[in-house]
Coordinates of C-alpha atoms in Angstrom, one line a residue:
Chain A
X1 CA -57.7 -20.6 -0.3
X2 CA -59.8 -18.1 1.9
X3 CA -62.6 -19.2 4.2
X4 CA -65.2 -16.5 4.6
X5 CA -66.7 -16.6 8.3
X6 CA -70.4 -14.3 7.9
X7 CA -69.7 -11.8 10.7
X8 CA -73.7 -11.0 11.2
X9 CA -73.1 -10.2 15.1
X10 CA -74.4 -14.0 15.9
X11 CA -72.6 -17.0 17.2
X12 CA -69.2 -17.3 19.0
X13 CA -67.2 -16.4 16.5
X14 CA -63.7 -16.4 18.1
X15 CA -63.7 -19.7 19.2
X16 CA -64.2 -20.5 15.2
X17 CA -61.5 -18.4 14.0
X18 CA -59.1 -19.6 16.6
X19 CA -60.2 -23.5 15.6
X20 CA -59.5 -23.0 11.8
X21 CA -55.7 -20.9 13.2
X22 CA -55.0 -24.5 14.7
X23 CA -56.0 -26.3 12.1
X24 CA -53.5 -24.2 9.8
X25 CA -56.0 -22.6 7.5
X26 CA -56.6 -18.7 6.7
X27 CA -60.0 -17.2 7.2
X28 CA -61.7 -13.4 6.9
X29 CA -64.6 -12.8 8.9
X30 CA -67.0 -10.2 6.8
X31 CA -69.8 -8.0 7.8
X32 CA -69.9 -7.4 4.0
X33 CA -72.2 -9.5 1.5
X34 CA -70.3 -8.8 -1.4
X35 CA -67.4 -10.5 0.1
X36 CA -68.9 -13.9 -0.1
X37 CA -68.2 -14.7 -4.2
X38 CA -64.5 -14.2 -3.6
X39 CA -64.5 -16.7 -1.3
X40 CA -63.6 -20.7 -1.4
X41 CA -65.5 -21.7 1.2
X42 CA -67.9 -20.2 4.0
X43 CA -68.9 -20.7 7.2
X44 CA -72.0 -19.7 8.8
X45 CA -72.2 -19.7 12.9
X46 CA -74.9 -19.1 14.7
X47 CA -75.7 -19.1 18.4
X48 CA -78.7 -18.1 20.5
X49 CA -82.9 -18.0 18.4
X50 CA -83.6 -19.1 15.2
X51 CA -86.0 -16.2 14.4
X52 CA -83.4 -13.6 15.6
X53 CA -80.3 -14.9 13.5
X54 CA -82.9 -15.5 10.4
X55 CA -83.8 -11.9 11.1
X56 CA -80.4 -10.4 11.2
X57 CA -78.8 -12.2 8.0
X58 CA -82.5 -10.6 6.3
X59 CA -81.5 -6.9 7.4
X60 CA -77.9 -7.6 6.6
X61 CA -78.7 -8.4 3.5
X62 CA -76.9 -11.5 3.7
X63 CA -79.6 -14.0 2.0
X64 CA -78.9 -13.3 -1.6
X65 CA -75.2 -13.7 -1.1
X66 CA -75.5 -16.6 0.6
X67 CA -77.7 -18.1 -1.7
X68 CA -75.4 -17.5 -4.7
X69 CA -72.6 -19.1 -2.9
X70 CA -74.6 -22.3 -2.0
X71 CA -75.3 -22.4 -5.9
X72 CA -71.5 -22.0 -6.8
X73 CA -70.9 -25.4 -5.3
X74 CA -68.3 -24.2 -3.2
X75 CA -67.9 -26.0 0.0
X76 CA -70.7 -24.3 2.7
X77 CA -70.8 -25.1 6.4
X78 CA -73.3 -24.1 8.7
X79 CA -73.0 -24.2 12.6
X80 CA -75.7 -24.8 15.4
X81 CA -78.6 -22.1 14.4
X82 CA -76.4 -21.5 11.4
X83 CA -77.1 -25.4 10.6
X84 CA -80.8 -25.5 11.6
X85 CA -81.1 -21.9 9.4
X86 CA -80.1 -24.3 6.0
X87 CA -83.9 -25.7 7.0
X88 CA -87.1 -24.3 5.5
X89 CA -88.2 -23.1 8.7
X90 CA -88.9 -23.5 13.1
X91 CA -91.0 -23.2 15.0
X92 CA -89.0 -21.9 18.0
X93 CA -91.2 -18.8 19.7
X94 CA -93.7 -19.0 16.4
X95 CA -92.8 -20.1 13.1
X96 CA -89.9 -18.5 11.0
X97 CA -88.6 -19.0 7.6
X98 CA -84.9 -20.4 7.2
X99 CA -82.8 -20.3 3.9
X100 CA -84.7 -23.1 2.3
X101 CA -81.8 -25.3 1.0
X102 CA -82.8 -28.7 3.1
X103 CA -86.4 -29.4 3.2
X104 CA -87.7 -29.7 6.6
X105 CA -88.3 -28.6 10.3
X106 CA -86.6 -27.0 13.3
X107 CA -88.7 -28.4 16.0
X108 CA -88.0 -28.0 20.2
X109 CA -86.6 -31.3 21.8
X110 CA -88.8 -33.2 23.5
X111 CA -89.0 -32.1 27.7
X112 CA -89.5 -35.8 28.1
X113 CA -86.7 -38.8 27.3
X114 CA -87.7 -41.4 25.2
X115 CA -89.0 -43.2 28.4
X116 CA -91.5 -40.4 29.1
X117 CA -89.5 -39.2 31.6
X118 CA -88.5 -35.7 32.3
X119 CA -85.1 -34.5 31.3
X120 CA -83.1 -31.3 31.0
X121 CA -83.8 -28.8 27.8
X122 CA -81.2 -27.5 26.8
X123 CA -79.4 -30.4 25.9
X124 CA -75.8 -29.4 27.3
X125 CA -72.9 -32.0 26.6
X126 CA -71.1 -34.4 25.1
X127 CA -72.8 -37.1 22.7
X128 CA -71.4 -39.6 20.5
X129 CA -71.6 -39.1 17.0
X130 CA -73.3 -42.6 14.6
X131 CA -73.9 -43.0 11.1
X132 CA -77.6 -42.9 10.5
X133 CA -79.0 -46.3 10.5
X134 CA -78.9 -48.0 7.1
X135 CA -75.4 -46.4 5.9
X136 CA -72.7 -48.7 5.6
X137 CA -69.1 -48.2 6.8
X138 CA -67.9 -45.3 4.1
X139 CA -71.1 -43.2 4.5
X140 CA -68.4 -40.4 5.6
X141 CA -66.2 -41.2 3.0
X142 CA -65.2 -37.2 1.4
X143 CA -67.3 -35.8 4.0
X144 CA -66.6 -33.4 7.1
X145 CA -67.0 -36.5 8.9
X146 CA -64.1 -39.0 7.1
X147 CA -61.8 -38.7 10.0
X148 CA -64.1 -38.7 12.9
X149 CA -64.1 -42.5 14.5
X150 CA -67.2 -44.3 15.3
X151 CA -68.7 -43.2 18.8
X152 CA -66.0 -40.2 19.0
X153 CA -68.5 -37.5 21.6
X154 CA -68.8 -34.1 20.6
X155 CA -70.4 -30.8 22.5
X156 CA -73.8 -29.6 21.9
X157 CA -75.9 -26.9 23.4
X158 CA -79.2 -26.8 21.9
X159 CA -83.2 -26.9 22.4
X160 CA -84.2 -27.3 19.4
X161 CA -83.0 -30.2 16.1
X162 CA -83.4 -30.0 12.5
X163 CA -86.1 -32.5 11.6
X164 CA -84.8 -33.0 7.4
X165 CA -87.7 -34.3 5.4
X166 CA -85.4 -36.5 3.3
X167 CA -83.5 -38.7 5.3
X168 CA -80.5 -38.9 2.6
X169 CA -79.5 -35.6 4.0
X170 CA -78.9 -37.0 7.3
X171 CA -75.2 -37.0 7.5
X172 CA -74.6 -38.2 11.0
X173 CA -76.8 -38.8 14.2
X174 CA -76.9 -38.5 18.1
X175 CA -79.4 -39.3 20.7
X176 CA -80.2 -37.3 24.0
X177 CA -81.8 -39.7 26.8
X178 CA -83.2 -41.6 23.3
X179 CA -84.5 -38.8 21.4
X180 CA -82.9 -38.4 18.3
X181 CA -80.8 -35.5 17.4
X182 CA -79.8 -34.3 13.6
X183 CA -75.8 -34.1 14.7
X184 CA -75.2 -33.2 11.0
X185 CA -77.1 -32.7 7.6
X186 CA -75.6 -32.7 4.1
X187 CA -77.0 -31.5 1.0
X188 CA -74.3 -32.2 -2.2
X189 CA -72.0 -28.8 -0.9
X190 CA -74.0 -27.7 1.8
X191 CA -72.8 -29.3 5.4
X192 CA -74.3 -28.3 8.9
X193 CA -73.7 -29.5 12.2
X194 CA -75.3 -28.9 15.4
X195 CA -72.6 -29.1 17.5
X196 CA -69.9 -27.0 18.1
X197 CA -66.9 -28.5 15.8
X198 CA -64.7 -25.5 17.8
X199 CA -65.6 -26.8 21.4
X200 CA -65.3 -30.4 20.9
X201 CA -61.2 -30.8 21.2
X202 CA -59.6 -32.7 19.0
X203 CA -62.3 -34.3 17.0
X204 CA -64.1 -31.2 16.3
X205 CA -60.8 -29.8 15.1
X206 CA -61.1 -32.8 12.8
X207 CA -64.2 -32.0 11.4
X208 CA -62.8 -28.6 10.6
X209 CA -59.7 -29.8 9.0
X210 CA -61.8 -31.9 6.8
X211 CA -64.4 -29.0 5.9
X212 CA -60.7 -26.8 5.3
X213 CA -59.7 -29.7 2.4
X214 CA -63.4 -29.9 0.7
X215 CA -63.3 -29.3 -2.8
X216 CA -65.9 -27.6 -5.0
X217 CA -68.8 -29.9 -5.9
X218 CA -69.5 -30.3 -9.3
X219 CA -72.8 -28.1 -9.8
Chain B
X1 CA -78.6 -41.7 29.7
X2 CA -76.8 -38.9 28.2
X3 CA -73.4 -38.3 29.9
X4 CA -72.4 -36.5 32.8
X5 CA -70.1 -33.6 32.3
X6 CA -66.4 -33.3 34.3
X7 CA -65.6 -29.9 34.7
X8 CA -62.2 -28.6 35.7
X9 CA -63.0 -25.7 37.8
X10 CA -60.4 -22.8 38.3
X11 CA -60.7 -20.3 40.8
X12 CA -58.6 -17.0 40.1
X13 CA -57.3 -14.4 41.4
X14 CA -56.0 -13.0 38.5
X15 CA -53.2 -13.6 37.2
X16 CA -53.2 -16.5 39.5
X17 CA -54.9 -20.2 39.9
X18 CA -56.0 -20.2 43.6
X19 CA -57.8 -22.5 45.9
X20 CA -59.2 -22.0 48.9
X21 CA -61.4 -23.8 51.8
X22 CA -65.2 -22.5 52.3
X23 CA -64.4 -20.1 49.5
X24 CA -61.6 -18.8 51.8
X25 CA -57.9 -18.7 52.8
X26 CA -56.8 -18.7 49.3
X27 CA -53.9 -20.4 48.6
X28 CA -51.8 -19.6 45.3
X29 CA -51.6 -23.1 43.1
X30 CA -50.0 -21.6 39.8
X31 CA -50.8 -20.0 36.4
X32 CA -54.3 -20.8 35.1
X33 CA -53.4 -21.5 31.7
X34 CA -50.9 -24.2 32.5
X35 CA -53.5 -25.6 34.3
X36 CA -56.4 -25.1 31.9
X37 CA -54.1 -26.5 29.2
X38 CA -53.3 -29.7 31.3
X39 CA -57.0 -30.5 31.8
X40 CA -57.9 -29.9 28.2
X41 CA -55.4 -32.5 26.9
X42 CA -56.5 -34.7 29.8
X43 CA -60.1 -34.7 28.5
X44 CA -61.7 -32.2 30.8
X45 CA -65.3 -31.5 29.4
X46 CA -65.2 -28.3 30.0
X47 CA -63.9 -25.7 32.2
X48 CA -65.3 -22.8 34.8
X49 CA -63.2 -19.8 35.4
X50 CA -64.2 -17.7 38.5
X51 CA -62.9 -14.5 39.5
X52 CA -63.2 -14.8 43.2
X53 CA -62.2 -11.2 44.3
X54 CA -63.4 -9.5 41.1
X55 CA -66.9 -9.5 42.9
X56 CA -65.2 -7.8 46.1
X57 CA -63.1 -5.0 44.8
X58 CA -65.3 -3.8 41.5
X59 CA -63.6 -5.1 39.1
X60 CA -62.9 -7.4 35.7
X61 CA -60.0 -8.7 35.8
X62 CA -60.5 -12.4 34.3
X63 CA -60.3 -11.0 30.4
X64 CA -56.4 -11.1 30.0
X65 CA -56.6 -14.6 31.6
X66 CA -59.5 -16.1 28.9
X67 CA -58.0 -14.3 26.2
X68 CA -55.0 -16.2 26.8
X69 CA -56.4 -19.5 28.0
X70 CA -58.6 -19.7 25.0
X71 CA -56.0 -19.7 22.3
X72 CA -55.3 -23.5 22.4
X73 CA -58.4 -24.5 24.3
X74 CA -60.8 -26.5 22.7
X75 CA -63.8 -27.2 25.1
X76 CA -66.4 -25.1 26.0
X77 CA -65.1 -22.4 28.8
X78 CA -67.9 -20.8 31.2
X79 CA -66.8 -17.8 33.8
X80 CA -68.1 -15.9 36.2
X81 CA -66.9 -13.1 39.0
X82 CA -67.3 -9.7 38.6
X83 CA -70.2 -9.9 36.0
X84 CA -72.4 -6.5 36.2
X85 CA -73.2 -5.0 33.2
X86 CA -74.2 -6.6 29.5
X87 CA -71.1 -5.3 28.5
X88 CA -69.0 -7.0 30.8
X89 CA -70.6 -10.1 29.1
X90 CA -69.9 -9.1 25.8
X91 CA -66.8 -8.5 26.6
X92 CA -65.8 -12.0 28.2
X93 CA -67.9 -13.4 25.1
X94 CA -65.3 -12.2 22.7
X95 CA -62.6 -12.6 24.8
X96 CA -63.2 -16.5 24.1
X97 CA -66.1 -17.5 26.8
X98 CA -69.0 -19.6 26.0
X99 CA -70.9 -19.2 29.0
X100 CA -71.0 -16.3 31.6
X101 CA -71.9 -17.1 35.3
X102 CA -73.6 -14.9 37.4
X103 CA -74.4 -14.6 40.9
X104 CA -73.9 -11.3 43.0
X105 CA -75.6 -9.4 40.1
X106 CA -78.3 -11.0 39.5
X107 CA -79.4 -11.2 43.4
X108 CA -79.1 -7.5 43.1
X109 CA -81.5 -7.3 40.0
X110 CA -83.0 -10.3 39.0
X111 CA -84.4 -8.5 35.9
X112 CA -80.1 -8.6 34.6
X113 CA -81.1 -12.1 34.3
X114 CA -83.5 -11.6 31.6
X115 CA -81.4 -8.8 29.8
X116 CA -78.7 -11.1 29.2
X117 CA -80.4 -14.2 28.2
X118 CA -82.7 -11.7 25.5
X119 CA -79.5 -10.4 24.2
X120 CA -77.0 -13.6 24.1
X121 CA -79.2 -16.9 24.7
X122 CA -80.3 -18.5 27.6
X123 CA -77.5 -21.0 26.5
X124 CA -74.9 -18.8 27.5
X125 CA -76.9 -17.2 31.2
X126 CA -75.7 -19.6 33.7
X127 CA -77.2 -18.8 37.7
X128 CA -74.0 -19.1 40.0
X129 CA -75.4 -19.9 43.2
X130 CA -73.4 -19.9 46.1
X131 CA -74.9 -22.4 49.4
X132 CA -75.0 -22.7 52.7
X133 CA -77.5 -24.6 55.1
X134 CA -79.6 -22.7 57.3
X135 CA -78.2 -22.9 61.2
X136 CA -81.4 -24.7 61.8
X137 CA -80.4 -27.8 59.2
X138 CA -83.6 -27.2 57.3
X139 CA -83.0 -25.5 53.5
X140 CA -80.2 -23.3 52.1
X141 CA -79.2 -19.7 51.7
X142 CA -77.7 -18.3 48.7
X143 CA -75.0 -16.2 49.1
X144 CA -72.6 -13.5 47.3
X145 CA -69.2 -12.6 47.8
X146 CA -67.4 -16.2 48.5
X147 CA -70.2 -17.4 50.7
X148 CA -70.0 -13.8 52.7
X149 CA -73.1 -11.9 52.7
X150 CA -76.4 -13.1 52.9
X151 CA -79.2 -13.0 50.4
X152 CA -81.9 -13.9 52.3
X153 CA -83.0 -16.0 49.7
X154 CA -83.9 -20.1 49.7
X155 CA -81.4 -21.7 47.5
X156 CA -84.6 -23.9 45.6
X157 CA -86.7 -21.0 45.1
X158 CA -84.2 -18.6 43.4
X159 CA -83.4 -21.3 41.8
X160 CA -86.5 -22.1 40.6
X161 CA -87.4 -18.0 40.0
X162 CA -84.2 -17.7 37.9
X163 CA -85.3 -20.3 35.4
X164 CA -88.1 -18.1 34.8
X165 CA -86.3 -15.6 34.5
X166 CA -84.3 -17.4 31.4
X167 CA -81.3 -19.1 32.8
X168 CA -79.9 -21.6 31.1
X169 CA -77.6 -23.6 33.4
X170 CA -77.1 -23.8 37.2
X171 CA -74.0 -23.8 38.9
X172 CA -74.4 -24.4 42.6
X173 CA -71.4 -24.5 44.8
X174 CA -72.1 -25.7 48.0
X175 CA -70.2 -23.2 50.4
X176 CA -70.0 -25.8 53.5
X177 CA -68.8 -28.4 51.5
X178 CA -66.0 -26.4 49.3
X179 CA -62.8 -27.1 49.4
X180 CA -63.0 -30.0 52.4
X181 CA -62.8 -32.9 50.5
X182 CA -65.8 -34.3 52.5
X183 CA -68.0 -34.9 49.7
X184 CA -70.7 -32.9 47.8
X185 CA -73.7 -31.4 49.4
X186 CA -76.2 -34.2 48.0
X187 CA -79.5 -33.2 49.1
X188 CA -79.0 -29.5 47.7
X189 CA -78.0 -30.6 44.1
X190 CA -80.9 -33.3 44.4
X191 CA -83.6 -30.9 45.2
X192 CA -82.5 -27.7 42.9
X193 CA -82.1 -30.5 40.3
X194 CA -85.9 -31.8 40.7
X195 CA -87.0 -27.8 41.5
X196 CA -85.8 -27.2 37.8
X197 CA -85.9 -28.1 33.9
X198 CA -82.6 -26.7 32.9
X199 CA -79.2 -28.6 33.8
X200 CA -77.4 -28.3 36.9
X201 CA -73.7 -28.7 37.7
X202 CA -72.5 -29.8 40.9
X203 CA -69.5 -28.0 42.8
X204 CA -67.8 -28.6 45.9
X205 CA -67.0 -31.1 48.2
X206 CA -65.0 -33.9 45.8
X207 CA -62.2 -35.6 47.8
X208 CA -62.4 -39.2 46.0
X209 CA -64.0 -41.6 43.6
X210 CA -66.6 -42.8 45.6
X211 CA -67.8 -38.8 46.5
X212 CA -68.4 -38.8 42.8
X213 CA -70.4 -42.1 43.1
X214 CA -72.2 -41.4 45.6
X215 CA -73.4 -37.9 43.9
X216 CA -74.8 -39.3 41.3
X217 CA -76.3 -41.8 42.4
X218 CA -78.0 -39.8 44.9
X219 CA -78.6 -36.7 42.9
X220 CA -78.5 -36.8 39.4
X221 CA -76.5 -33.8 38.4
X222 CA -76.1 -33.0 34.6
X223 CA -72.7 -31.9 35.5
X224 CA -69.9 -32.5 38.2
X225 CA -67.3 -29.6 38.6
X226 CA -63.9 -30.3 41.0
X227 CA -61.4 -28.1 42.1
X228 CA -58.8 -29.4 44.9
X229 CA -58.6 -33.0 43.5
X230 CA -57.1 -32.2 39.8
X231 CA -55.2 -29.1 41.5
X232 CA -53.4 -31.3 44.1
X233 CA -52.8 -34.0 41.6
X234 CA -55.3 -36.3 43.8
X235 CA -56.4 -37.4 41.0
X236 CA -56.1 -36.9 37.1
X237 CA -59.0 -36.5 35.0
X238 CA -58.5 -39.3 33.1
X239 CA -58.7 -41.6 36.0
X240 CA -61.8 -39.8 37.1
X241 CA -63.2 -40.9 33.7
X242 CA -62.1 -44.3 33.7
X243 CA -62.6 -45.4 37.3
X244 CA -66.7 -43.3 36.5
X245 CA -67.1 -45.5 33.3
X246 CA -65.6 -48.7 35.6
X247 CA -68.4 -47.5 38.0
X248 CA -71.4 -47.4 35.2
X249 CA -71.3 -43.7 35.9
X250 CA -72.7 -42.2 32.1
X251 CA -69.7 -40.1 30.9
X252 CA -68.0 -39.5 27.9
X253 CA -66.2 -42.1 26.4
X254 CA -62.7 -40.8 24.6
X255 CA -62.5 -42.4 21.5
X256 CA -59.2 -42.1 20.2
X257 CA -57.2 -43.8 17.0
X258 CA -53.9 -43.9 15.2
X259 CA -54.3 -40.8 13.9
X260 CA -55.4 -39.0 17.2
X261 CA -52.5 -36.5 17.8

């Protein structure tokens, strides 16, 4: 079972394939489109401006590929930008079109906590991870999430959160100083987190085991 | 209130763990990785690797060292020492770094600054800044070369210039107060903290709980990086954490369960 990491010359890549090592799976990492129907399972990174990684998958010629895949049903995991991307678009440094496959916004953080007050952008750190409010105790039942505990923290670095227009894609939440962060979105095989699964020890190597044992969705 | 980062800090001199007092008279405490290992399981946050003579003699020597670090290491890993060109950051980068800190280099050319946060993300361009009051008690220098030669420049206002610039993170070690296990330098974290919207990480100084404490309460830091305590087995990080969370102090809770390895 072969996880395809997309190799577009974004994200920290390393750190991923070294998380997946430890978590006993095999991955390729490919520069090459055509690659990506072979595959089981992908897994899109993403580190650094929205419009720039959106950009670079374009001249790549990525898109289609990746497109195709998501329509397989085969299990699809976005990271950081690579999770905002699955959005229709942001509006970091002007607006730019993502992939399309969630409805919704990347929008900055608010420079103020909930309280008004000024606070730190980027968000840098460790915050706990909840089930968005409404969802009952199995909401992660099946899902990347099924053996992260309640409250477990994981590492983010980001300026910017997905804002998903339908909030049955929210998959899990965090809040910085009170404002609400999209921790991760789901779309039937489509998953995306905004934090780092490979920098958050051994609950992020959790949340990689997990996507590593996700089966084809029934399309 | 989001939570407080504790940072294992580990100053090398490749390939060995060293600590020193001021920045100076290096003493050899063991292999990094051991080290770097030992905090990670022990719930370190994250973990700052400077090369302290890279600066000095010209050279890079820290990539075998987070090559090998980074195979088992989980957390997010910023270094610095030696940093001149963009490739010397791409290099560390895929060598297994998240962050790159820079000081002597961007003092030089403040411009660098800008060149590496265009081409990697401001998220990974952290501003090393090395402190030391002025004689007079008023302000700080920033300094290069382990708190040896001066800049000329006030501490707040370069601080301030290289957020502007496009840094991401500040990392401010407070020369006087390294290594002495007298506490942090309060006032300096306090006021580039309030100078600047980006986080800032506190280093230098921590000889117990209550330094910790104190710091915080007095100065708000996003981030709280120790050296000589976790080294010298003063303290483990897990106590740090739980004596903090005993003390209100907002760090991350560990949430573990039966089938945490």
């Amino acid at each position: 079972m072969t996880t395809l990491i997309v190799d577009y010359g974004r994200g920290n890549i390393q750190s991923v394939c070294r998380a997946i090592e430890q978590c006993g799976g095999e991955f390729i990492l490919s520069s090459n489109p055509a690659d990506l129907e072979k595959a089981d399972r992908v897994i899109l990174p993403g580190v650094g401006a929205f419009g720039d990684c959106a950009n670079q998958l374009d001249q790549m010629d990525f898109i289609p590929a990746i497109t195709d895949f998501v329509q397989s049903g085969k299990p699809f995991l976005g990271i950081c930008v690579g999770m905002q991307i699955l959005h229709t678009a942001s509006e970091e440094f002007g607006d730019h079109q993502g992939l399309g496959y969630l409805p919704g916004k990347v929008r900055a953080i608010p420079n103020t906590d909930s309280g008004g007050k000024p606070h730190k952008i980027p968000h840098i750190g460790w915050a706990s991870l909840e089930k968005p409010k409404g969802k009952g105790e199995n909401y992660w039942d099946g899902t990347i999430m099924e053996n992260v505990p309640d409250k477990a923290a994981v590492y983010f670095v980001h300026s910017f959160t997905a804002h998903p227009d339908n909030p049955e894609h929210r998959l899990a939440d965090a809040y910085y100083n009170g404002r609400l962060i999209a921790a991760a979105v789901i779309h039937n095989n489509i998953t995306g987190v905004q934090f780092h699964p490979e920098k958050s020890g051994t609950i992020g190597l959790r949340v990689i085991s997990s996507f590593l044992k996700q089966e084809p969705h029934n399309v | 209130m989001s939570n407080i980062r504790l940072i294992a800090r580990l100053d090398i001199k490749a390939p060995n763990l060293i600590k020193g007092i001021h920045l100076e008279g290096l003493r050899v405490i063991g292999d990094p990785n051991e080290y770097a290992l030992k905090y990670y399981e022990a719930g370190a946050d994250e973990l700052v690797y400077m090369d302290i003579v890279a600066s000095l003699y010209e050279r890079n020597s820290l990539i075998d060292v987070v090559e090998r670090t980074t195979q088992n290491i989980f957390i997010p890993i910023t270094v610095g020492g030696g940093v001149r060109k963009l490739d010397d950051v791409k290099e560390l980068l895929r060598a297994g770094a998240d962050k790159i800190a820079i000081n002597t280099a961007a003092i030089s050319r403040p411009e660098f600054i800008t060149e590496v946060a265009r081409t990697f993300g401001s998220q990974c361009m952290v501003l090393s800044i090395e402190a030391q009051r002025n004689p007079s008690g008023v302000g700080w220098e920033a300094y290069t070369d382990n708190g040896r030669e001066h800049t000329g420049r006030d501490v707040v206002e370069w601080a301030k210039q290289g957020v502007e610039l496009g840094v991401g993170e500040i990392l401010v070690t407070s020369v006087d107060h390294e290594g002495t296990r007298k506490g942090f330098d309060i006032d300096l974290v306090k006021q580039i903290s309030e100078a600047v919207s980006v986080p800032v990480i506190a280093s230098g100084g921590m000889g117990t709980m209550n330094h910790l404490t104190d710091l915080v309460d007095g100065a708000r830091p996003n981030a709280i990086a120790m050296a000589d305590i976790l080294h010298y087995d003063r303290m483990t990080l897990e106590d740090i954490r739980e004596e903090a969370l005993k003390a209100g102090v907002p760090v991350r809770e560990r949430v573990f369960d039966n089938t945490d390895r």
